[in-house]
Amino acid sequence: MLQIGIYGAKGRMGKQIQFCLEEENAKASALFDQNDNISEFFQNCEVVIDFSSPIGTKELLNFARTNPKPLVIGTTGLDEKTFQLLQSAAEVMPVFYATNMSLGVAVLNYLANKASTLLENFDIEILEMHHRHKKDSPSGTAMSLAQNVAKARFLDLEKVRISGRDGIIGERNKDTIAVMSLRGGDIVGRHTIGFYEDGEYLELTHNATSRATFAKGAIKIAKWLVSKEPNLYSINDFLGI
């Protein structure tokens, strides 16, 4: 039975992973939250699953670089420096990073990439909805979708992305990629990417109805990752697409 360490164990996802472990034939052999001993935590697990916070993930990566261990990271809202740490850590250990551990979202990204190429004259708008407690905006999944479609159209996302409209802003620029956020209630996650042209439009939507979807995905990925060579892996590597 795989010995899994849960980093950020008291958070919503950390608790959900603990709930789903038995069903996935795995065990929580170590739990870590703020002010715990990270060295002791690392000694008691084979692989780490991290759904903590941007600061927590940065601290995890800094420690792991000199104490290599397979890492499954699903924390969103990471800055550029943390992404550099991800790359550095992946040189000495297998590291998996995804903003969403859902099979459905992986397929949504795949379809969005194809649609962006085939519907080259269509405007692209992305809308994401989450519960009132979510701290980062736009969601990591929405930003991954945006990066994906921008790359498909050879665009620099930082130059074409907008995340709000207010007042007399003029006509929409052809290359604009909008990423909008709504927050409320207990919505687990809803992501819609729309392709809009005069006379027709196409919308692709993924709805998450339970955090268990992401927890079970993370556990399956941990089982897969533990035997891999040092590298930075994505959901597409796991799914083979």
Coordinates of N, CA and C in Angstrom, one line a residue:
M1 N 0.8 -1.2 0.0 CA 0.0 0.0 0.0 C 0.9 1.2 0.0
L2 N 0.6 2.2 -0.9 CA 1.4 3.3 -1.1 C 1.3 4.3 0.1
Q3 N 2.5 4.7 0.6 CA 2.5 5.6 1.8 C 2.6 7.1 1.3
I4 N 1.4 7.7 1.5 CA 1.3 9.1 0.9 C 1.4 10.1 2.0
G5 N 2.2 11.2 1.8 CA 2.2 12.3 2.7 C 1.3 13.4 2.2
I6 N 0.5 14.0 3.0 CA -0.5 15.0 2.6 C 0.0 16.3 3.1
Y7 N 0.5 17.2 2.2 CA 1.0 18.5 2.6 C -0.2 19.5 2.5
G8 N -0.5 20.2 3.6 CA -1.7 21.0 3.6 C -2.9 20.2 4.0
A9 N -2.6 19.3 5.1 CA -3.6 18.3 5.4 C -4.9 18.8 6.0
K10 N -4.9 20.1 6.6 CA -6.1 20.6 7.2 C -6.9 21.4 6.2
G11 N -6.5 21.6 5.0 CA -7.2 22.4 4.0 C -8.4 21.5 3.4
R12 N -9.2 22.1 2.6 CA -10.4 21.4 2.1 C -9.9 20.2 1.2
M13 N -8.9 20.4 0.4 CA -8.5 19.3 -0.5 C -7.7 18.3 0.3
G14 N -6.9 18.8 1.3 CA -6.2 17.8 2.1 C -7.1 16.9 2.9
K15 N -8.2 17.4 3.4 CA -9.2 16.6 4.1 C -9.9 15.6 3.1
Q16 N -10.2 16.1 1.9 CA -10.9 15.3 0.9 C -10.0 14.1 0.5
I17 N -8.7 14.4 0.4 CA -7.8 13.3 0.0 C -7.7 12.2 1.0
Q18 N -7.7 12.6 2.3 CA -7.7 11.6 3.4 C -9.0 10.8 3.3
F19 N -10.1 11.4 3.0 CA -11.3 10.7 3.0 C -11.4 9.7 1.8
C20 N -10.6 10.0 0.7 CA -10.7 9.1 -0.5 C -9.6 8.0 -0.5
L21 N -8.6 8.1 0.4 CA -7.5 7.2 0.3 C -7.8 5.7 0.4
E22 N -8.7 5.3 1.3 CA -9.0 3.9 1.4 C -9.6 3.3 0.2
E23 N -10.5 4.1 -0.5 CA -11.1 3.7 -1.7 C -10.1 3.5 -2.8
E24 N -9.0 4.2 -2.8 CA -7.9 4.1 -3.8 C -6.8 3.2 -3.4
N25 N -7.0 2.5 -2.3 CA -5.9 1.5 -1.8 C -4.6 2.2 -1.5
A26 N -4.7 3.3 -0.8 CA -3.5 4.0 -0.4 C -3.7 4.5 1.1
K27 N -2.6 4.9 1.7 CA -2.6 5.3 3.1 C -1.9 6.6 3.3
A28 N -2.5 7.4 4.2 CA -1.9 8.7 4.6 C -0.9 8.4 5.8
S29 N 0.3 8.2 5.4 CA 1.3 7.9 6.4 C 1.9 9.1 7.1
A30 N 1.7 10.3 6.5 CA 2.2 11.5 7.1 C 1.3 12.7 6.8
L31 N 1.1 13.5 7.7 CA 0.2 14.7 7.5 C 1.0 16.0 7.9
F32 N 1.0 17.0 7.1 CA 1.7 18.2 7.4 C 0.8 19.4 7.2
D33 N 0.9 20.3 8.2 CA 0.3 21.6 8.1 C 1.2 22.6 8.7
Q34 N 0.8 23.9 8.7 CA 1.7 24.9 9.2 C 2.3 24.6 10.6
N35 N 3.6 24.9 10.7 CA 4.4 24.7 11.9 C 4.7 23.3 12.3
D36 N 4.3 22.3 11.4 CA 4.7 20.9 11.6 C 6.2 20.8 11.2
N37 N 6.8 19.7 11.6 CA 8.2 19.4 11.2 C 8.3 18.7 9.9
I38 N 8.7 19.5 8.9 CA 8.7 19.0 7.5 C 9.7 17.9 7.3
S39 N 10.8 17.9 8.0 CA 11.8 16.8 7.9 C 11.2 15.5 8.4
E40 N 10.5 15.5 9.5 CA 9.9 14.3 10.0 C 8.8 13.8 9.0
F41 N 8.1 14.8 8.5 CA 7.0 14.5 7.5 C 7.6 13.8 6.3
F42 N 8.7 14.2 5.8 CA 9.3 13.6 4.6 C 9.8 12.2 4.9
Q43 N 10.3 12.0 6.1 CA 10.8 10.7 6.4 C 9.7 9.6 6.5
N44 N 8.5 10.0 6.6 CA 7.4 9.0 6.8 C 6.5 8.8 5.6
C45 N 6.9 9.2 4.4 CA 6.1 9.0 3.2 C 6.9 8.6 2.0
E46 N 6.3 8.0 1.0 CA 7.0 7.7 -0.2 C 6.8 8.8 -1.3
V47 N 5.7 9.5 -1.2 CA 5.3 10.5 -2.2 C 4.5 11.6 -1.5
V48 N 4.6 12.8 -1.9 CA 3.9 13.9 -1.3 C 2.8 14.5 -2.2
I49 N 1.6 14.7 -1.7 CA 0.6 15.4 -2.5 C 0.4 16.7 -1.8
D50 N 0.5 17.8 -2.6 CA 0.4 19.2 -2.0 C -0.8 19.9 -2.6
F51 N -1.7 20.3 -1.7 CA -2.8 21.3 -2.0 C -2.8 22.3 -0.9
S52 N -1.7 23.1 -0.8 CA -1.6 24.0 0.4 C -1.9 25.4 0.0
S53 N -0.9 26.2 -0.2 CA -1.0 27.6 -0.6 C 0.3 28.0 -1.4
P54 N 0.3 29.1 -2.1 CA 1.5 29.5 -2.8 C 2.7 29.6 -2.0
I55 N 2.6 30.1 -0.8 CA 3.7 30.2 0.2 C 4.1 28.8 0.6
G56 N 3.1 28.0 0.9 CA 3.4 26.6 1.4 C 4.1 25.8 0.3
T57 N 3.7 25.9 -0.9 CA 4.3 25.2 -2.0 C 5.7 25.6 -2.2
K58 N 6.0 26.9 -2.1 CA 7.4 27.4 -2.3 C 8.3 26.8 -1.2
E59 N 7.8 26.8 0.0 CA 8.6 26.2 1.1 C 8.8 24.7 0.9
L60 N 7.8 24.0 0.4 CA 7.9 22.6 0.1 C 9.0 22.3 -1.0
L61 N 9.0 23.1 -2.0 CA 10.0 22.9 -3.1 C 11.4 23.3 -2.6
N62 N 11.5 24.3 -1.9 CA 12.8 24.6 -1.3 C 13.4 23.5 -0.5
F63 N 12.6 22.9 0.3 CA 13.1 21.8 1.2 C 13.3 20.5 0.3
A64 N 12.5 20.3 -0.6 CA 12.6 19.0 -1.4 C 13.8 19.0 -2.4
R65 N 14.3 20.2 -2.7 CA 15.4 20.3 -3.6 C 16.7 19.6 -3.0
T66 N 16.8 19.6 -1.7 CA 17.9 18.9 -1.0 C 17.4 17.6 -0.3
N67 N 16.2 17.3 -0.4 CA 15.6 16.1 0.1 C 14.6 15.5 -0.9
P68 N 15.1 15.0 -2.0 CA 14.2 14.7 -3.1 C 13.2 13.6 -2.8
K69 N 12.0 13.8 -3.3 CA 10.9 12.9 -3.1 C 9.9 13.2 -4.2
P70 N 9.2 12.2 -4.7 CA 8.1 12.5 -5.7 C 7.1 13.4 -5.2
L71 N 6.7 14.5 -6.0 CA 5.8 15.5 -5.5 C 4.7 15.6 -6.5
V72 N 3.4 15.6 -6.0 CA 2.2 15.9 -6.8 C 1.7 17.2 -6.3
I73 N 1.7 18.2 -7.1 CA 1.4 19.6 -6.7 C 0.1 20.1 -7.5
G74 N -0.9 20.4 -6.7 CA -2.1 21.0 -7.3 C -2.5 22.4 -6.8
T75 N -1.5 23.0 -6.1 CA -1.8 24.3 -5.6 C -1.8 25.3 -6.7
T76 N -2.8 26.2 -6.7 CA -2.9 27.3 -7.8 C -2.5 28.6 -7.2
G77 N -2.4 29.6 -8.1 CA -1.9 30.9 -7.8 C -0.4 31.1 -7.6
L78 N 0.3 30.2 -8.2 CA 1.8 30.2 -8.0 C 2.4 31.4 -8.9
D79 N 3.5 32.0 -8.4 CA 4.1 33.0 -9.1 C 5.3 32.5 -9.9
E80 N 5.9 33.3 -10.7 CA 7.0 32.9 -11.6 C 8.1 32.3 -10.9
K81 N 8.5 32.8 -9.8 CA 9.6 32.3 -9.0 C 9.3 30.8 -8.6
T82 N 8.1 30.6 -8.2 CA 7.7 29.2 -7.8 C 7.8 28.2 -9.0
F83 N 7.3 28.7 -10.1 CA 7.4 27.9 -11.3 C 8.9 27.5 -11.7
Q84 N 9.8 28.5 -11.4 CA 11.2 28.2 -11.6 C 11.7 27.2 -10.6
L85 N 11.2 27.2 -9.4 CA 11.5 26.2 -8.4 C 11.0 24.8 -8.8
L86 N 9.8 24.8 -9.4 CA 9.3 23.5 -9.9 C 10.2 22.9 -10.9
Q87 N 10.7 23.7 -11.9 CA 11.6 23.3 -12.9 C 12.9 22.8 -12.3
S88 N 13.4 23.5 -11.3 CA 14.7 23.1 -10.6 C 14.5 21.8 -9.9
A89 N 13.4 21.7 -9.1 CA 13.2 20.5 -8.4 C 13.1 19.3 -9.3
A90 N 12.5 19.5 -10.4 CA 12.2 18.3 -11.4 C 13.5 17.8 -11.9
E91 N 14.6 18.5 -11.7 CA 15.9 18.0 -12.2 C 16.4 16.8 -11.3
V92 N 15.9 16.7 -10.1 CA 16.4 15.7 -9.2 C 15.3 14.8 -8.6
M93 N 14.1 15.0 -9.0 CA 13.0 14.2 -8.5 C 11.8 14.3 -9.5
P94 N 10.9 13.3 -9.5 CA 9.7 13.4 -10.4 C 8.8 14.4 -9.7
V95 N 8.3 15.4 -10.5 CA 7.4 16.4 -10.0 C 6.2 16.5 -11.0
F96 N 5.0 16.3 -10.5 CA 3.8 16.5 -11.3 C 3.1 17.8 -10.9
Y97 N 2.8 18.6 -11.9 CA 2.0 19.8 -11.6 C 0.9 19.9 -12.5
A98 N -0.3 20.2 -11.9 CA -1.5 20.5 -12.7 C -2.4 21.4 -11.9
T99 N -3.1 22.3 -12.6 CA -4.0 23.2 -11.9 C -5.3 22.5 -11.6
N100 N -5.5 21.3 -12.2 CA -6.7 20.6 -12.1 C -6.4 19.1 -12.3
M101 N -6.8 18.2 -11.4 CA -6.6 16.8 -11.5 C -7.7 16.0 -12.2
S102 N -8.6 16.7 -12.8 CA -9.8 16.1 -13.4 C -9.5 15.6 -14.8
L103 N -10.0 14.4 -15.1 CA -9.9 13.8 -16.5 C -10.7 14.7 -17.4
G104 N -11.9 15.1 -17.0 CA -12.8 15.9 -17.8 C -12.1 17.3 -18.2
V105 N -11.4 17.9 -17.2 CA -10.7 19.2 -17.5 C -9.6 18.9 -18.5
A106 N -8.9 17.8 -18.4 CA -7.8 17.5 -19.3 C -8.4 17.4 -20.8
V107 N -9.5 16.8 -20.9 CA -10.2 16.7 -22.2 C -10.7 18.0 -22.7
L108 N -11.2 18.8 -21.8 CA -11.6 20.2 -22.1 C -10.4 21.0 -22.7
N109 N -9.3 20.9 -22.1 CA -8.1 21.6 -22.6 C -7.7 21.1 -24.0
Y110 N -7.8 19.8 -24.2 CA -7.5 19.2 -25.4 C -8.4 19.7 -26.5
L111 N -9.7 19.7 -26.2 CA -10.7 20.2 -27.2 C -10.6 21.7 -27.5
A112 N -10.3 22.5 -26.4 CA -10.1 23.9 -26.6 C -8.9 24.2 -27.5
N113 N -7.9 23.5 -27.4 CA -6.7 23.7 -28.2 C -7.1 23.4 -29.7
K114 N -7.8 22.4 -29.9 CA -8.2 22.0 -31.3 C -9.2 23.1 -31.9
A115 N -10.1 23.5 -31.0 CA -11.1 24.5 -31.5 C -10.5 25.8 -31.8
S116 N -9.5 26.2 -31.0 CA -8.8 27.5 -31.2 C -8.1 27.5 -32.6
T117 N -7.6 26.4 -33.0 CA -7.0 26.3 -34.3 C -8.0 26.2 -35.5
L118 N -9.0 25.4 -35.3 CA -10.0 25.2 -36.4 C -10.9 26.4 -36.5
L119 N -11.2 27.1 -35.4 CA -12.1 28.3 -35.4 C -11.3 29.5 -35.3
E120 N -10.4 29.7 -36.2 CA -9.4 30.8 -36.1 C -9.9 32.2 -36.1
N121 N -11.1 32.4 -36.6 CA -11.7 33.8 -36.6 C -12.7 34.0 -35.5
F122 N -12.9 33.0 -34.6 CA -13.8 33.2 -33.5 C -13.2 33.9 -32.3
D123 N -14.0 34.7 -31.7 CA -13.5 35.3 -30.4 C -13.5 34.3 -29.3
I124 N -12.6 34.4 -28.4 CA -12.5 33.4 -27.3 C -12.8 34.1 -25.9
E125 N -13.7 33.6 -25.2 CA -14.0 34.1 -23.8 C -14.1 32.9 -22.9
I126 N -13.5 33.1 -21.7 CA -13.4 32.0 -20.7 C -14.1 32.5 -19.4
L127 N -15.0 31.7 -18.9 CA -15.7 32.1 -17.6 C -15.5 31.0 -16.6
E128 N -15.1 31.3 -15.4 CA -14.9 30.3 -14.4 C -15.7 30.7 -13.1
M129 N -16.3 29.7 -12.5 CA -17.2 30.0 -11.3 C -16.7 29.1 -10.1
H130 N -16.5 29.6 -8.9 CA -16.1 28.8 -7.8 C -16.8 29.3 -6.5
H131 N -16.7 28.6 -5.5 CA -17.2 28.9 -4.2 C -16.7 30.2 -3.6
R132 N -17.4 30.8 -2.6 CA -17.0 32.1 -2.1 C -15.7 32.1 -1.3
H133 N -15.2 30.9 -1.0 CA -14.0 30.8 -0.2 C -12.7 30.8 -1.0
K134 N -12.8 30.7 -2.3 CA -11.6 30.5 -3.2 C -10.8 31.9 -3.1
K135 N -9.5 31.8 -2.9 CA -8.7 32.9 -2.7 C -8.1 33.5 -4.0
D136 N -7.8 32.7 -5.0 CA -7.1 33.3 -6.1 C -8.1 33.4 -7.3
S137 N -7.8 34.4 -8.1 CA -8.7 34.7 -9.3 C -7.8 35.3 -10.4
P138 N -8.0 34.9 -11.7 CA -8.8 33.8 -12.1 C -8.3 32.5 -11.6
S139 N -9.1 31.4 -11.7 CA -8.6 30.1 -11.2 C -7.4 29.6 -12.0
G140 N -6.7 28.7 -11.4 CA -5.5 28.2 -12.2 C -6.0 27.4 -13.4
T141 N -7.1 26.7 -13.3 CA -7.6 26.0 -14.5 C -8.0 26.9 -15.6
A142 N -8.6 28.0 -15.3 CA -9.0 29.0 -16.3 C -7.7 29.6 -17.0
M143 N -6.7 29.9 -16.2 CA -5.5 30.4 -16.7 C -4.8 29.3 -17.6
S144 N -4.9 28.1 -17.2 CA -4.3 27.0 -18.0 C -5.0 26.9 -19.4
L145 N -6.3 27.0 -19.3 CA -7.1 27.1 -20.6 C -6.7 28.3 -21.5
A146 N -6.5 29.4 -20.8 CA -6.1 30.6 -21.6 C -4.8 30.5 -22.2
Q147 N -3.8 29.9 -21.4 CA -2.5 29.7 -21.9 C -2.5 28.8 -23.1
N148 N -3.3 27.8 -23.0 CA -3.4 26.7 -24.0 C -3.9 27.3 -25.3
V149 N -5.0 28.1 -25.3 CA -5.6 28.6 -26.5 C -4.7 29.8 -27.1
A150 N -4.1 30.5 -26.2 CA -3.2 31.6 -26.7 C -2.0 30.9 -27.5
K151 N -1.5 29.9 -26.9 CA -0.3 29.2 -27.6 C -0.8 28.6 -28.9
A152 N -2.0 28.1 -29.0 CA -2.5 27.5 -30.2 C -2.6 28.6 -31.3
R153 N -2.8 29.9 -30.9 CA -2.9 31.0 -31.9 C -1.7 31.8 -31.9
F154 N -0.6 31.3 -31.3 CA 0.7 32.0 -31.4 C 0.6 33.4 -30.8
L155 N -0.1 33.5 -29.7 CA -0.3 34.8 -29.0 C 0.4 34.8 -27.6
D156 N 0.8 36.0 -27.2 CA 1.4 36.2 -25.8 C 0.2 36.5 -24.9
L157 N -0.1 35.6 -24.0 CA -1.3 35.7 -23.2 C -1.3 37.0 -22.4
E158 N -0.1 37.4 -21.9 CA 0.0 38.6 -21.0 C -0.3 39.9 -21.8
K159 N -0.2 39.8 -23.1 CA -0.5 41.0 -24.0 C -2.0 41.0 -24.4
V160 N -2.7 39.9 -24.4 CA -4.0 39.8 -25.0 C -5.1 39.5 -23.9
R161 N -4.7 39.1 -22.7 CA -5.7 38.8 -21.7 C -6.3 40.0 -21.0
I162 N -7.7 39.9 -20.8 CA -8.3 40.9 -20.0 C -9.2 40.1 -19.0
S163 N -9.4 40.6 -17.8 CA -10.2 39.9 -16.8 C -11.2 40.9 -16.2
G164 N -11.6 41.8 -16.9 CA -12.7 42.7 -16.5 C -13.0 43.8 -17.5
R165 N -14.3 44.2 -17.5 CA -14.7 45.3 -18.5 C -15.6 46.2 -17.7
D166 N -15.3 47.5 -17.9 CA -16.1 48.5 -17.1 C -16.1 49.9 -17.9
G167 N -17.2 50.5 -18.1 CA -17.2 51.8 -18.7 C -17.2 51.7 -20.3
I168 N -16.9 52.8 -20.9 CA -16.8 52.9 -22.4 C -15.4 52.4 -22.8
I169 N -15.3 51.1 -23.1 CA -14.0 50.5 -23.4 C -13.7 50.3 -24.9
G170 N -14.7 50.7 -25.7 CA -14.5 50.5 -27.1 C -14.8 49.1 -27.6
E171 N -14.6 48.8 -28.9 CA -14.9 47.5 -29.4 C -13.8 46.5 -29.0
R172 N -14.3 45.2 -29.0 CA -13.4 44.1 -28.6 C -12.3 43.9 -29.7
N173 N -11.1 43.8 -29.2 CA -9.9 43.5 -30.1 C -10.0 42.1 -30.5
K174 N -9.7 41.8 -31.8 CA -9.8 40.5 -32.4 C -9.0 39.4 -31.6
D175 N -7.9 39.8 -31.1 CA -7.0 38.8 -30.4 C -7.2 38.7 -28.9
T176 N -8.1 39.5 -28.4 CA -8.4 39.5 -26.9 C -8.8 38.1 -26.5
I177 N -8.3 37.6 -25.4 CA -8.8 36.4 -24.7 C -9.2 36.9 -23.3
A178 N -10.5 36.8 -23.1 CA -11.1 37.2 -21.8 C -11.1 36.1 -20.8
V179 N -10.7 36.3 -19.6 CA -10.8 35.3 -18.5 C -11.5 35.9 -17.4
M180 N -12.8 35.6 -17.2 CA -13.6 36.2 -16.2 C -14.0 35.3 -15.0
S181 N -14.2 35.8 -13.8 CA -14.4 35.0 -12.6 C -15.7 35.4 -11.9
L182 N -16.4 34.4 -11.4 CA -17.6 34.6 -10.6 C -17.4 33.8 -9.3
R183 N -17.8 34.3 -8.1 CA -17.6 33.6 -6.9 C -18.9 33.7 -6.1
G184 N -19.3 32.5 -5.5 CA -20.5 32.5 -4.7 C -20.9 31.1 -4.2
G185 N -21.5 31.0 -3.1 CA -22.1 29.8 -2.6 C -21.0 28.7 -2.4
D186 N -21.4 27.5 -2.7 CA -20.5 26.3 -2.6 C -20.1 25.7 -3.9
I187 N -20.1 26.5 -5.0 CA -19.8 25.9 -6.3 C -18.4 25.3 -6.3
V188 N -18.3 24.0 -6.6 CA -17.0 23.3 -6.6 C -16.1 23.8 -7.7
G189 N -16.7 23.9 -8.9 CA -16.0 24.5 -10.0 C -16.7 24.3 -11.3
R190 N -16.8 25.4 -12.1 CA -17.4 25.4 -13.4 C -16.5 26.2 -14.4
H191 N -16.1 25.6 -15.5 CA -15.3 26.3 -16.5 C -15.9 26.2 -17.8
T192 N -16.2 27.4 -18.4 CA -16.7 27.4 -19.8 C -15.8 28.2 -20.7
I193 N -15.4 27.6 -21.8 CA -14.7 28.4 -22.8 C -15.6 28.5 -24.1
G194 N -15.8 29.7 -24.5 CA -16.7 29.9 -25.7 C -15.9 30.5 -26.9
F195 N -16.4 30.1 -28.0 CA -15.8 30.5 -29.3 C -17.0 31.2 -30.1
Y196 N -16.9 32.5 -30.3 CA -18.0 33.3 -30.8 C -17.7 33.9 -32.2
E197 N -18.6 33.8 -33.1 CA -18.5 34.3 -34.4 C -19.9 34.9 -34.8
D198 N -19.9 35.8 -35.8 CA -21.2 36.3 -36.3 C -22.1 35.1 -36.8
G199 N -23.2 34.9 -36.2 CA -24.2 33.9 -36.6 C -24.1 32.6 -35.9
E200 N -23.0 32.3 -35.1 CA -22.9 31.1 -34.4 C -21.9 31.2 -33.3
Y201 N -22.0 30.2 -32.4 CA -21.0 30.1 -31.3 C -21.0 28.7 -30.8
L202 N -19.8 28.4 -30.2 CA -19.6 27.1 -29.6 C -19.1 27.3 -28.2
E203 N -19.8 26.6 -27.2 CA -19.3 26.7 -25.8 C -19.0 25.3 -25.3
L204 N -17.9 25.2 -24.6 CA -17.5 23.9 -24.0 C -17.4 24.1 -22.5
T205 N -18.1 23.3 -21.7 CA -18.2 23.5 -20.3 C -17.9 22.2 -19.5
H206 N -17.1 22.4 -18.4 CA -16.9 21.3 -17.5 C -17.4 21.8 -16.1
N207 N -18.2 20.9 -15.5 CA -18.8 21.1 -14.2 C -18.2 20.1 -13.2
A208 N -17.6 20.5 -12.1 CA -17.2 19.7 -11.1 C -18.2 19.7 -10.0
T209 N -18.7 18.6 -9.6 CA -19.8 18.5 -8.6 C -19.3 18.0 -7.2
S210 N -18.1 17.6 -7.2 CA -17.5 17.1 -5.9 C -16.0 17.2 -5.9
R211 N -15.4 17.6 -4.8 CA -13.9 17.7 -4.7 C -13.3 16.3 -4.7
A212 N -14.1 15.3 -4.5 CA -13.6 13.9 -4.6 C -13.0 13.6 -5.9
T213 N -13.5 14.2 -7.0 CA -13.0 14.1 -8.3 C -11.5 14.4 -8.4
F214 N -11.2 15.6 -7.8 CA -9.8 16.0 -7.8 C -8.9 15.2 -6.8
A215 N -9.5 14.8 -5.7 CA -8.7 14.0 -4.7 C -8.4 12.7 -5.3
K216 N -9.3 12.0 -5.9 CA -9.1 10.7 -6.4 C -8.1 10.7 -7.6
G217 N -8.2 11.8 -8.4 CA -7.2 12.0 -9.4 C -5.8 12.2 -8.9
A218 N -5.6 13.0 -7.8 CA -4.3 13.2 -7.3 C -3.7 11.9 -6.7
I219 N -4.5 11.1 -6.1 CA -4.1 9.8 -5.6 C -3.6 8.9 -6.7
K220 N -4.4 8.8 -7.7 CA -4.0 8.0 -8.9 C -2.7 8.5 -9.5
I221 N -2.6 9.8 -9.6 CA -1.3 10.3 -10.1 C -0.1 10.0 -9.2
A222 N -0.3 10.1 -7.9 CA 0.7 9.8 -7.0 C 1.2 8.3 -7.2
K223 N 0.3 7.4 -7.4 CA 0.7 6.0 -7.6 C 1.5 5.9 -8.9
W224 N 1.1 6.7 -9.9 CA 1.8 6.6 -11.2 C 3.2 7.3 -11.1
L225 N 3.3 8.4 -10.4 CA 4.5 9.2 -10.3 C 5.6 8.5 -9.6
V226 N 5.3 7.8 -8.5 CA 6.3 7.3 -7.6 C 7.4 6.5 -8.2
S227 N 7.2 5.9 -9.4 CA 8.2 5.1 -10.0 C 8.8 5.8 -11.2
K228 N 8.5 7.1 -11.4 CA 9.0 7.8 -12.6 C 10.4 8.4 -12.3
E229 N 11.1 8.7 -13.4 CA 12.4 9.4 -13.4 C 12.2 10.9 -13.1
P230 N 13.2 11.5 -12.6 CA 13.2 13.0 -12.4 C 12.7 13.7 -13.7
N231 N 11.7 14.5 -13.6 CA 11.2 15.3 -14.7 C 10.0 16.1 -14.2
L232 N 9.5 17.1 -15.0 CA 8.3 17.8 -14.7 C 7.2 17.2 -15.5
Y233 N 6.2 16.6 -14.9 CA 5.1 15.9 -15.6 C 3.8 16.7 -15.5
S234 N 3.0 16.5 -16.5 CA 1.7 17.2 -16.6 C 0.6 16.2 -16.7
I235 N -0.7 16.6 -16.7 CA -1.8 15.8 -16.8 C -1.8 15.0 -18.1
N236 N -1.3 15.7 -19.2 CA -1.2 15.0 -20.5 C -0.3 13.9 -20.5
D237 N 0.8 14.0 -19.7 CA 1.8 12.8 -19.6 C 1.1 11.7 -18.9
F238 N 0.3 12.0 -17.8 CA -0.4 10.9 -17.1 C -1.4 10.2 -18.0
L239 N -2.1 11.0 -18.8 CA -3.2 10.4 -19.6 C -2.7 9.9 -21.0
G240 N -1.5 10.3 -21.3 CA -0.9 9.8 -22.6 C -1.6 10.5 -23.8
I241 N -1.9 11.8 -23.6 CA -2.5 12.5 -24.8 C -1.6 13.7 -25.2

